[in-house]
Coordinates of C-alpha atoms in Angstrom, one line a residue:
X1181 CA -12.2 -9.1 -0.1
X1182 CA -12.1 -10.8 3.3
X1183 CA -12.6 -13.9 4.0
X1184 CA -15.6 -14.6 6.4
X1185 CA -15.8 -16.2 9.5
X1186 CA -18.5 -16.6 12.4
X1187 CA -18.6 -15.9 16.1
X1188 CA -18.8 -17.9 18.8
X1189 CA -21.6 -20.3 19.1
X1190 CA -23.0 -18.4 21.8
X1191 CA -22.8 -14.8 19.9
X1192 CA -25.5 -16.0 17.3
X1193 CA -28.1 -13.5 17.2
X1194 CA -28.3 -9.5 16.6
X1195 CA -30.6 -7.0 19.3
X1196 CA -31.2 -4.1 19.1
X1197 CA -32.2 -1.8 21.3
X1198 CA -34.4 1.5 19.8
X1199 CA -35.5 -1.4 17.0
X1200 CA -37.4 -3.3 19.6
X1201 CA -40.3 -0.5 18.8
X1202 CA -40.9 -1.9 15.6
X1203 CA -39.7 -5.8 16.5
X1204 CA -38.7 -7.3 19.6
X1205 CA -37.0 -10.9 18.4
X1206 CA -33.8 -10.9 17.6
X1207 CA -32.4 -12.3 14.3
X1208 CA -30.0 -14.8 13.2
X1209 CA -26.7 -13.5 12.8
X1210 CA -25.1 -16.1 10.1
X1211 CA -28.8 -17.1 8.6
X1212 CA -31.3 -15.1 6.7
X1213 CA -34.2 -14.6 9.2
X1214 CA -37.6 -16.2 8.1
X1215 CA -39.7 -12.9 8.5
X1216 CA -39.6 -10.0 6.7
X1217 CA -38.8 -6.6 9.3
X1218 CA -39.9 -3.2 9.2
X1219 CA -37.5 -0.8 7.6
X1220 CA -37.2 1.2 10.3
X1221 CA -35.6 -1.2 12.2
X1222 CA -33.1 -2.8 9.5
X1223 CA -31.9 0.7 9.2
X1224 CA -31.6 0.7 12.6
X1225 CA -30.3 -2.3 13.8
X1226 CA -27.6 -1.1 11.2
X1227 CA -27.0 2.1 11.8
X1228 CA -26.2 1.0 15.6
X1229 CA -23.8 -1.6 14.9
X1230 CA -21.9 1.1 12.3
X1231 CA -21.4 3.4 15.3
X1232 CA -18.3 0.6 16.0
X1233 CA -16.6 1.5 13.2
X1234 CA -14.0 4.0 13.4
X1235 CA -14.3 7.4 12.1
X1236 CA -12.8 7.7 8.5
X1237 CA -11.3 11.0 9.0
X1238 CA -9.3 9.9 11.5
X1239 CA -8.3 6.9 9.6
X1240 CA -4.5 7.7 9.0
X1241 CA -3.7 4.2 7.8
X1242 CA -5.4 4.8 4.9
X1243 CA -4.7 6.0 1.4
X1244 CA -8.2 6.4 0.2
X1245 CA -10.0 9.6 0.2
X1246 CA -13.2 9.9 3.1
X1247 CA -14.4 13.3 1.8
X1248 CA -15.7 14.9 -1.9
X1249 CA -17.5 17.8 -2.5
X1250 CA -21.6 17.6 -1.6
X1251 CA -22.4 18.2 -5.5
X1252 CA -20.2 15.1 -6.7
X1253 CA -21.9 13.5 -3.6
X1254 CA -25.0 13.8 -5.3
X1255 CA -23.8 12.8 -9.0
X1256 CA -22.6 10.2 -7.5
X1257 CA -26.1 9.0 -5.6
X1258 CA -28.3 9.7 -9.1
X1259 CA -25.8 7.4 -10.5
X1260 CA -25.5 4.5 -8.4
X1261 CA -27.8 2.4 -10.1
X1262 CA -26.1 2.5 -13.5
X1263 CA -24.2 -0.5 -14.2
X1264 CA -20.7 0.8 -16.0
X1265 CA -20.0 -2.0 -18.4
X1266 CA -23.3 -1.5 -20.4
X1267 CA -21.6 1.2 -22.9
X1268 CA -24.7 0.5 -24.9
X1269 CA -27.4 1.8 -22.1
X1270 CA -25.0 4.6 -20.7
X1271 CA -23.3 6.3 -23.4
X1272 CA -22.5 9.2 -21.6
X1273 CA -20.9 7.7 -18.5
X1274 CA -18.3 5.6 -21.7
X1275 CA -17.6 9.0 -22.9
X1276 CA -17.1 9.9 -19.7
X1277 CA -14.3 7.1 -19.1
X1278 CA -12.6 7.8 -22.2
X1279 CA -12.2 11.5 -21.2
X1280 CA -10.6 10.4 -17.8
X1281 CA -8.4 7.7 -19.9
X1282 CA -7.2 10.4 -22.5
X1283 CA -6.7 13.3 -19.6
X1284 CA -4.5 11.1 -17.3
X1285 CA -2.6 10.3 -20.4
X1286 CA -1.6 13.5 -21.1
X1287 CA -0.8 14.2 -17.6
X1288 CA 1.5 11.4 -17.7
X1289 CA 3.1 12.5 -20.8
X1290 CA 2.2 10.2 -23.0
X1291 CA 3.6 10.6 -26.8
X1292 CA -0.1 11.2 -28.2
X1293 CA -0.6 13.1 -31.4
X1294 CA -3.1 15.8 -31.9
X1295 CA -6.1 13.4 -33.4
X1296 CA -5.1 10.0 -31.5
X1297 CA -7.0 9.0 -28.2
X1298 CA -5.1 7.1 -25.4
X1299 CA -5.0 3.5 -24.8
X1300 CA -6.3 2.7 -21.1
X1301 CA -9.4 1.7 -18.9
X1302 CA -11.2 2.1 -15.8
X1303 CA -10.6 -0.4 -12.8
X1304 CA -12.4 -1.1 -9.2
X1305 CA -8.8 0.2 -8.0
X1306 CA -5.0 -0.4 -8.0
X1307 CA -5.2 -4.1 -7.5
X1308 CA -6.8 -4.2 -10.8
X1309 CA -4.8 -2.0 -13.4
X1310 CA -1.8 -4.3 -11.7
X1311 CA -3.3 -7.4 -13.1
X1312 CA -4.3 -6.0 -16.2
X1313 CA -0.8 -4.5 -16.9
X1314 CA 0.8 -7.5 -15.7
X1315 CA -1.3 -9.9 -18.1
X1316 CA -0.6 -7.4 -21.1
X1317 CA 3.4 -8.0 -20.5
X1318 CA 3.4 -11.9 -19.9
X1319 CA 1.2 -12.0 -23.1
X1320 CA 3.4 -10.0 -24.8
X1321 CA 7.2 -11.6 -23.6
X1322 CA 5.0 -15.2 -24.1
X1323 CA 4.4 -14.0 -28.0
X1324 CA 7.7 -12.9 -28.8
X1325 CA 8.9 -16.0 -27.1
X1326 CA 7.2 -18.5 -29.1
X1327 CA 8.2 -16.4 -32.2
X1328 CA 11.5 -17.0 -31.3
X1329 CA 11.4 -20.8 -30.9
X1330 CA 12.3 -20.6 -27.2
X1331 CA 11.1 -21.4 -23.9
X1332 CA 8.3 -19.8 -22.4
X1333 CA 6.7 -21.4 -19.4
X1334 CA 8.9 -19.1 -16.7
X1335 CA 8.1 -16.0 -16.6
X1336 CA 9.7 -13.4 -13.6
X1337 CA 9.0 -10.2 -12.8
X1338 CA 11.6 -8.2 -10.9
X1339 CA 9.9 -5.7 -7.8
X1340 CA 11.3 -4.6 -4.3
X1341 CA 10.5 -6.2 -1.1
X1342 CA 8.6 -3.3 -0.5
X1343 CA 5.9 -3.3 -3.2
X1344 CA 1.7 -3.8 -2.5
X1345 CA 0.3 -7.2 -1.8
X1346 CA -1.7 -6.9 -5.1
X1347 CA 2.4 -7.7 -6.7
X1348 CA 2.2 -11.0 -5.2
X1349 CA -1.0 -11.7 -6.1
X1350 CA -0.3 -10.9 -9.2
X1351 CA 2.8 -13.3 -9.6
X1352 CA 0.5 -16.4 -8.0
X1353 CA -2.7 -16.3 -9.1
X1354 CA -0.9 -15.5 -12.8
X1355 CA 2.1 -18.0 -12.4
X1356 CA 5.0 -15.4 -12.7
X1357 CA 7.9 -15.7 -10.7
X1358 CA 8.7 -13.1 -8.2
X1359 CA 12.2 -11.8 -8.1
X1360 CA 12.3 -9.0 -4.9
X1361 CA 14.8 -6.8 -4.7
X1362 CA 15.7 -7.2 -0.7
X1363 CA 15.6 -3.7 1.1
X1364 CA 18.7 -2.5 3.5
X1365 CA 18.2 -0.4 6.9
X1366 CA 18.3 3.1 5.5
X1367 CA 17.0 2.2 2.4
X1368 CA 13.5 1.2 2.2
X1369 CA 12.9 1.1 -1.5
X1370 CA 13.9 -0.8 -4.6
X1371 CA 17.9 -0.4 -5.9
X1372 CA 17.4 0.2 -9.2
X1373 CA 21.1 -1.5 -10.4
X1374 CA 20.2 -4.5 -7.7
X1375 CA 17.1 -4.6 -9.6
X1376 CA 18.7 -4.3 -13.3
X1377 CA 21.1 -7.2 -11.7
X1378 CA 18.2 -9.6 -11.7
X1379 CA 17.0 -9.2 -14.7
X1380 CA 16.9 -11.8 -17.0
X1381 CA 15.5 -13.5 -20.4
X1382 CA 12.6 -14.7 -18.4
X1383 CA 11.5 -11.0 -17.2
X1384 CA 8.7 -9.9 -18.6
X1385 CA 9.0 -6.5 -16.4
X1386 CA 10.6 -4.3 -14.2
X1387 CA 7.4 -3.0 -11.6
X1388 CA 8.8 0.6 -9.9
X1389 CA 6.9 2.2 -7.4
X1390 CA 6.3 6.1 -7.1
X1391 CA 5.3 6.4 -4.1
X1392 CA 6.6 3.4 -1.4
X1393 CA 3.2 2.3 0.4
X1394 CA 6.0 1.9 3.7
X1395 CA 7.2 5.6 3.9
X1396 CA 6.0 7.1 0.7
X1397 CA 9.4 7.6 -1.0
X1398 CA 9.5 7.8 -4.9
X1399 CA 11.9 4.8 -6.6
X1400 CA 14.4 6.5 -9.1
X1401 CA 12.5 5.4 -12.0
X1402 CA 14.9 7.7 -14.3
X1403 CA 18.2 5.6 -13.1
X1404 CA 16.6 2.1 -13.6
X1405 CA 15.7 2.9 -16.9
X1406 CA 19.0 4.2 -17.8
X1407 CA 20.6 1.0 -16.5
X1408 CA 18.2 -0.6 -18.1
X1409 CA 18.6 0.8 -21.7
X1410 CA 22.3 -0.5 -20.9
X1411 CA 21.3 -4.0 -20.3
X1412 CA 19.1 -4.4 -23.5
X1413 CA 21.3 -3.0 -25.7
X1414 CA 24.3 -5.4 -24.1
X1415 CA 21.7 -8.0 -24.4
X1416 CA 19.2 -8.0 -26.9
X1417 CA 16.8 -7.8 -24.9
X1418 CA 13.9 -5.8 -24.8
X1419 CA 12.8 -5.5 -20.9
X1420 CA 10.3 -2.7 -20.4
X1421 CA 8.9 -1.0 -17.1
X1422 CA 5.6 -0.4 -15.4
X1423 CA 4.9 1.9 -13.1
X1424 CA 2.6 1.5 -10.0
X1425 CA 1.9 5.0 -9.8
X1426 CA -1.4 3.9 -7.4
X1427 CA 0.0 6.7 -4.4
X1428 CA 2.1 9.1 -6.4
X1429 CA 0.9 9.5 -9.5
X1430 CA -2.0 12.2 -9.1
X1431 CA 0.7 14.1 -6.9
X1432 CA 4.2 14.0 -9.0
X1433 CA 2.7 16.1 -12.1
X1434 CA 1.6 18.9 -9.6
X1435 CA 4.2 19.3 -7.5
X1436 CA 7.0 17.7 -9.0
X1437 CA 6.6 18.2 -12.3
X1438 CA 10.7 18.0 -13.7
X1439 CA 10.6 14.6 -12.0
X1440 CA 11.3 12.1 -15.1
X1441 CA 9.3 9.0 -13.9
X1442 CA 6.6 8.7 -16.7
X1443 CA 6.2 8.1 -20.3
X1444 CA 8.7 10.7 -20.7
X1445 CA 11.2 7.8 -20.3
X1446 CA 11.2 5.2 -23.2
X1447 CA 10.6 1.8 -21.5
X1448 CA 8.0 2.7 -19.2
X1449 CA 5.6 1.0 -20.9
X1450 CA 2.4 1.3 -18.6
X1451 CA 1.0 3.1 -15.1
X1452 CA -1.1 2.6 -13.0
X1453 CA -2.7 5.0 -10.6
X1454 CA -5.8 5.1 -7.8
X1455 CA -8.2 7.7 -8.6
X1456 CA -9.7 6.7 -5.1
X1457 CA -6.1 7.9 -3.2
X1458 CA -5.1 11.2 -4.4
X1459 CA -7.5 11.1 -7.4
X1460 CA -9.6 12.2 -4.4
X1461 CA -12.4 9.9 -5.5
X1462 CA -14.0 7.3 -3.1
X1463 CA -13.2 4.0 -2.9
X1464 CA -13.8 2.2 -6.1
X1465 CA -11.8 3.6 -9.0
X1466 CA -8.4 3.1 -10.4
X1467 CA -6.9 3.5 -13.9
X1468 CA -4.0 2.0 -16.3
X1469 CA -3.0 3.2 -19.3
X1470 CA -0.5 2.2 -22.1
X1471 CA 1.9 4.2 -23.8
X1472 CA 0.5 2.8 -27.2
X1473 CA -1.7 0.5 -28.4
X1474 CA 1.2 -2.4 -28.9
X1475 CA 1.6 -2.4 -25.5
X1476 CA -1.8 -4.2 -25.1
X1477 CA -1.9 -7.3 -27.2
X1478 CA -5.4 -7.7 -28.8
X1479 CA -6.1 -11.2 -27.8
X1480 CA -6.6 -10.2 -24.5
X1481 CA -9.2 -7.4 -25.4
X1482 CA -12.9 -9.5 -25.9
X1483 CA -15.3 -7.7 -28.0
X1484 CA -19.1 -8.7 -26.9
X1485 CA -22.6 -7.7 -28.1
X1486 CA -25.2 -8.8 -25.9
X1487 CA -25.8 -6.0 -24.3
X1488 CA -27.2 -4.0 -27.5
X1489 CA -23.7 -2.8 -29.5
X1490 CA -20.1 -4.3 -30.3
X1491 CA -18.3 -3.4 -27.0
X1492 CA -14.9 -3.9 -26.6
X1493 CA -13.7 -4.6 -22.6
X1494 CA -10.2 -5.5 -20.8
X1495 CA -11.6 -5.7 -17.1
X1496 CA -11.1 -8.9 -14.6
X1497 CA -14.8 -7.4 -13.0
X1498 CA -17.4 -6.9 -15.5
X1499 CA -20.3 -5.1 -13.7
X1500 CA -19.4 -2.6 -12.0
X1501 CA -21.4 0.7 -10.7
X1502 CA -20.5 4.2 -12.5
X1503 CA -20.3 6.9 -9.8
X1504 CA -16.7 6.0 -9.6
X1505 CA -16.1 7.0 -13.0
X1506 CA -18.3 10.0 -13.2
X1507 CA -16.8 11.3 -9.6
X1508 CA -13.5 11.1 -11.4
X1509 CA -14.6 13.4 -14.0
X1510 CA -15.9 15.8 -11.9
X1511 CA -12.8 16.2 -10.0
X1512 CA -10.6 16.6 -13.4
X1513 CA -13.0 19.0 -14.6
X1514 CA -13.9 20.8 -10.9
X1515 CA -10.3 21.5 -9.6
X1516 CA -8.6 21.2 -12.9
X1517 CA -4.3 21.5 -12.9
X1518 CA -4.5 24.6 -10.3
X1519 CA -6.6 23.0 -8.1
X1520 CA -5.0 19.4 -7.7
X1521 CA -1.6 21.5 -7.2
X1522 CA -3.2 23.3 -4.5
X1523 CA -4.7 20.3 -3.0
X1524 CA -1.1 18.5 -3.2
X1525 CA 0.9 21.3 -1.9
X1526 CA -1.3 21.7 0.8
X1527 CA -0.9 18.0 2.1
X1528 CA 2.9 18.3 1.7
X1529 CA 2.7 21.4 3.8
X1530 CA 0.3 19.5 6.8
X1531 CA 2.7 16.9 6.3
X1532 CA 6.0 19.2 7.4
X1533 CA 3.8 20.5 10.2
X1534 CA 3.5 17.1 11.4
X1535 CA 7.3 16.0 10.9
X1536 CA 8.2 18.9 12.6
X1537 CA 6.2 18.6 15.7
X1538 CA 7.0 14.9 16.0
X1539 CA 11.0 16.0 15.9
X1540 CA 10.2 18.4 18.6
X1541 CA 9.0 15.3 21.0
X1542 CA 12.9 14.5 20.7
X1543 CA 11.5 10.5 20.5
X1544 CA 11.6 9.4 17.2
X1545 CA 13.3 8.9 14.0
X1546 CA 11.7 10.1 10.8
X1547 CA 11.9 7.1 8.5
X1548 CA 10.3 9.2 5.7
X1549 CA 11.1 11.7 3.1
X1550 CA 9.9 15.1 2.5
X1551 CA 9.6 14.5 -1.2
X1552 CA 7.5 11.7 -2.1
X1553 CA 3.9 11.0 -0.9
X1554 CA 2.4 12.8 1.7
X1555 CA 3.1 11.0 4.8
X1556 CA 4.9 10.6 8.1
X1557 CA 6.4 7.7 9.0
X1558 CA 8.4 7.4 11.7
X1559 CA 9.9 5.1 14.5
X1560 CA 11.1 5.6 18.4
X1561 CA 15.0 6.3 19.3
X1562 CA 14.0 4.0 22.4
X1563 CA 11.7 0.9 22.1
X1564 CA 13.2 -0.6 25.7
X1565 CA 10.1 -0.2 27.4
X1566 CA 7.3 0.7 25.4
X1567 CA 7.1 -0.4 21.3
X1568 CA 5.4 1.4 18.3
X1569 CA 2.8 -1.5 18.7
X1570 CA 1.4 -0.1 22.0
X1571 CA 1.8 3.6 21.0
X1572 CA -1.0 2.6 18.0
X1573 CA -3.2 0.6 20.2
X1574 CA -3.3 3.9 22.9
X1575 CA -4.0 6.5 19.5
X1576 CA -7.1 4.8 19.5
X1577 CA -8.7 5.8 22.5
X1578 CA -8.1 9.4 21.0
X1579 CA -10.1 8.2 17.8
X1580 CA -6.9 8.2 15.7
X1581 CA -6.2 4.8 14.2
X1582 CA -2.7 5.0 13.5
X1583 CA -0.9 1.6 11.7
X1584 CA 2.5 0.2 13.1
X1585 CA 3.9 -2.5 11.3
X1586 CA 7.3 -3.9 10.6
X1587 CA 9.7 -3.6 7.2
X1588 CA 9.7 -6.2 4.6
X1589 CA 13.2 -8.4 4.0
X1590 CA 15.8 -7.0 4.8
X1591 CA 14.9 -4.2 7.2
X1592 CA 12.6 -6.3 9.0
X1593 CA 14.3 -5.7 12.6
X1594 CA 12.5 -1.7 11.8
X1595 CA 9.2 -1.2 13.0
X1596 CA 7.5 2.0 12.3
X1597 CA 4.4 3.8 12.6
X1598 CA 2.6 5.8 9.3
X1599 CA 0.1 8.9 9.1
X1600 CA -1.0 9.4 5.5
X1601 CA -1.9 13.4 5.3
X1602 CA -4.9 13.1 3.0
X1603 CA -6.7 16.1 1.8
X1604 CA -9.0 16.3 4.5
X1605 CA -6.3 16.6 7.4
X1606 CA -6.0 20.4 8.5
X1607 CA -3.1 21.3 10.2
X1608 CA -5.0 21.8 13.4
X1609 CA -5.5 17.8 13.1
X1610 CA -2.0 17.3 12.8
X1611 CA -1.5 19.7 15.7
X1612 CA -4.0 17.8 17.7
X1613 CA -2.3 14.5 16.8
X1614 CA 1.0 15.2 17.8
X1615 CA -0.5 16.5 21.5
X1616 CA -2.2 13.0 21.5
X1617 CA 0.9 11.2 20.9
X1618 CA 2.8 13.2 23.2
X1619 CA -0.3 12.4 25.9
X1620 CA 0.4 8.6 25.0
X1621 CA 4.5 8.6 25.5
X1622 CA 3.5 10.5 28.9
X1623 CA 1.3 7.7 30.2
X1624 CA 3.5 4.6 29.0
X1625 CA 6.3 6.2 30.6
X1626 CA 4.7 7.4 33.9
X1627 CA 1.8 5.2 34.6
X1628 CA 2.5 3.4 37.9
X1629 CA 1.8 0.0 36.4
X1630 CA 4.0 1.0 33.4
X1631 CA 6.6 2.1 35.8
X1632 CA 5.9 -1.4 38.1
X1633 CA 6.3 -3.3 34.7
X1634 CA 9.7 -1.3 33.5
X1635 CA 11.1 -1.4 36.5
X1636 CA 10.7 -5.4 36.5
X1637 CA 11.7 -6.0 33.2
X1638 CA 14.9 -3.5 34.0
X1639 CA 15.3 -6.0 37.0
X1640 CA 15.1 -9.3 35.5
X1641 CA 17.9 -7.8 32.8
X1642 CA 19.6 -7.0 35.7
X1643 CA 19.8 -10.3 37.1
X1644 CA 20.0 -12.2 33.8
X1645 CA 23.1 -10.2 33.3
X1646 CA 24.9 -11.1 36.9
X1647 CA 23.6 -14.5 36.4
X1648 CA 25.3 -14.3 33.2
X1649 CA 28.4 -13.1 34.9
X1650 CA 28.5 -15.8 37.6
X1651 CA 27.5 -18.7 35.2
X1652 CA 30.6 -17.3 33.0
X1653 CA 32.7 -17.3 36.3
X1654 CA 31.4 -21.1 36.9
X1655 CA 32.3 -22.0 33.4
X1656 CA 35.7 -20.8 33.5
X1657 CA 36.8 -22.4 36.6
X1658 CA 35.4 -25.5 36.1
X1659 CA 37.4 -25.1 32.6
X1660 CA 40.5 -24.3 34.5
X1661 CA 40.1 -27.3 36.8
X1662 CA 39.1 -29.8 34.5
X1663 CA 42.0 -28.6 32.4
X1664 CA 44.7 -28.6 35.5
X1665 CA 43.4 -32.4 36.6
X1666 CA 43.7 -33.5 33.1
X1667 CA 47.4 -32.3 33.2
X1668 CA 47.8 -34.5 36.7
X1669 CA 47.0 -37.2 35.1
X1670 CA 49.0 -37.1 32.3
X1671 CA 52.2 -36.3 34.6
X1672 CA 51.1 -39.5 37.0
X1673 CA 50.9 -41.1 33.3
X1674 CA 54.5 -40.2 32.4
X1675 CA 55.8 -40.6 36.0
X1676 CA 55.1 -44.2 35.7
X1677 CA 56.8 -45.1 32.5
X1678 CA 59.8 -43.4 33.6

């Protein structure tokens, strides 16, 4: 959600210009207008302000998928309507949940025997599964707690610097301390044994990431829960892991499948995962699911009847639309194992393409990794003159919206910019791009009011330098004449008591 805010006083009304055949006053920008309109022209008065927006497939700041097949398009238009709480009233689209639930399980390993059915649930994304998962362990550390007789009003969680804003909301909307393991240049994810260091009594998890939203990279989930392992047994603790799997965790089981980072390891204890990143679903879907049903205390489930049948529900949102769900379905079912591998591979192999061509330019460092999430990111050997900052703002007069930002605590002197290779980026496209980037180093280096500003800011260096020089020249001989006068004195001083 964003927060709202208004216009200028002045910029108070919408116009339109084709709507003016079907209404020529203009409406209230910030009020509903008294009078009803034709449809025509609230479509249109719309549709024309839409053409502002940028073009989603050229959106490379973003995770979420802009393109489905046109048959789950329509599945997902004859269900829109259908509210996906009401288990009662939509049977079909619950089975069709608990399908996705019990598939993504698997895929993830979980220890499942032949007749038991997974524990996990739907969510508007990400953000969600993070809260639910993090309510399930402070529930869980706050029970054994009490049990215990002890203390159980501070609760921590230990992430890196670099984890998703929904961490932080987590930890202060849901009063839970959060530890962050601090980053290092050349090392832009979590240290697992600095992470294991600050674990305490008070830690109701360890959060790893697979899949860095900064530069894509998968966190050794394997070492920290070795180390960790340690550190219960030495302590009696019982600390336990999630995984925010939101980026990597429809890619890892296809192409990286020996990769230890799941339920295959004992304390990971939940995941999460976006089906509407590389689920390849729309926005509007993401999952969590526990290992087992201890994981999930019970008090937090609430079982309700009003709508027609007892129907159990763990969601912060309670209506929600089901073409998310059923989307999700169609893509398990549609592409299957082979074809999420071949989706996968094929964005790791756009992504090389792009790496490689950027190398080629000979102007930046790749701050990436080839294994991980598809993605470039990548920062300029020289920022003297021009910064990543204004290579993003030119992209977008090529249509490409490109995101530079800088890195969290304590790499924040890096700043670097990100293309997310999504499924729907050929490798003509990231041909194209790396033309368009090489257009834009061309003009901030050779436009004559480039050059006219470069050449001034290379002078005024200049001359704070040799007035840097002389003031240093100043200071030191008025420090070797106030020094020489002070010695006069004290000569005249022992001249006279002689």
């Amino acid at each position: 959600m964003v927060l709202s805010k208004t216009a200028s006083e002045s910029d108070v009304s919408v116009h339109s210009t084709f709507a003016s055949r079907y209404v020529r006053a203009s409406l209230p920008r910030f009020k509903m207008p008294e009078s009803s309109i034709p449809k025509e022209a609230a479509f249109q008065i719309i549709n024309d302000e839409l053409m502002l927006d940028g073009n989603p497939r050229l959106n490379l700041a973003s995770f979420v998928t802009t393109w489905m097949e046109p048959e789950c398009d329509k599945l997902i238009m004859a269900s829109i309507n259908k509210n996906y709480v009401d288990m009662d009233e939509y049977p079909v689209t619950t089975e069709l949940q608990n399908r996705c639930v019990n598939m993504i399980a698997h895929l993830f390993n979980a220890p499942l025997g032949d007749s038991e059915t997974a524990v996990g649930v739907g969510t508007v994304g990400s953000s969600e599964a993070i809260m639910l998962a993090g309510l399930a362990f402070k529930r869980k550390w706050q029970n054994k707690r009490k049990a215990e007789g002890k203390p159980y009003d501070k609760p921590n969680i230990v992430t890196g610097a670099n984890v998703q804003v929904c961490w932080e909301k987590f930890a202060r909307y849901f009063e839970v301390e959060l530890k962050e393991v601090k980053l290092s240049d050349g090392y832009y994810v979590m240290d697992p044994e600095k992470a294991v260091q600050m674990v305490d009594e008070n830690t109701i998890c360890v959060a790893a990431i697979l899949g860095s939203t900064l530069n894509g990279e998968f966190e050794d989930v394997k070492l920290l829960n070795d180390l960790l392992v340690e550190k219960n047994k030495a302590t009696g603790w019982d600390t336990p892991i999630h995984v925010d799997a939101a980026s990597g965790g429809f890619i890892a089981p296809f192409i990286y499948p020996e990769l230890e980072w799941d339920f295959r390891l004992p304390l990971v204890k939940s995941i999460n995962v976006s089906g509407h990143k590389y689920g390849l679903v729309y926005a509007g879907i993401g999952w969590v699911i526990w290992r087992n049903k201890e994981d999930l205390p019970e008090e937090l489930i609430f079982h309700i009847n009003y709508l027609g049948a007892d129907q159990p529900t763990f969601t912060l949102n309670f209506s929600k639309g089901s073409s998310q769900v059923i989307a999700q379905y169609y893509q398990l079912i549609r592409l299957g194992y082979e074809g999420y591998r071949n989706v996968m591979e094929n964005c790791r192999d756009n992504m090389l393409v792009l790496k490689q061509g950027l190398e080629k330019t000979g102007k930046f460092n790749i701050v990436s990794k080839d294994n991980g999430v598809p993605l470039v990111a990548f920062s300029l050997k020289d920022s003297s003159f021009h910064n990543e900052f204004e290579v993003s703002d030119m992209l977008r007069r090529f249509g490409w919206i490109v995101p530079a930002y800088t890195m969290p605590p304590d790499a924040q002197h890096v700043t670097v910019l990100r293309v997310v290779i999504r499924e729907d980026f050929s490798r003509t496209l990231a041909e194209r791009l790396v033309i368009d980037i090489g257009k834009v180093l061309h003009e901030l280096e050779t436009l004559p009011s480039r050059i006219s500003a470069n050449i001034v800011l290379a002078n005024e260096e200049k001359d704070a330098v040799a007035d840097k020089d002389k003031k240093d020249v100043q200071n030191e001989t008025r420090e070797i004449i106030t020094a020489w006068r002070k010695l006069v004195i004290q000569r005249k001083k022992m001249n006279g008591v002689c």
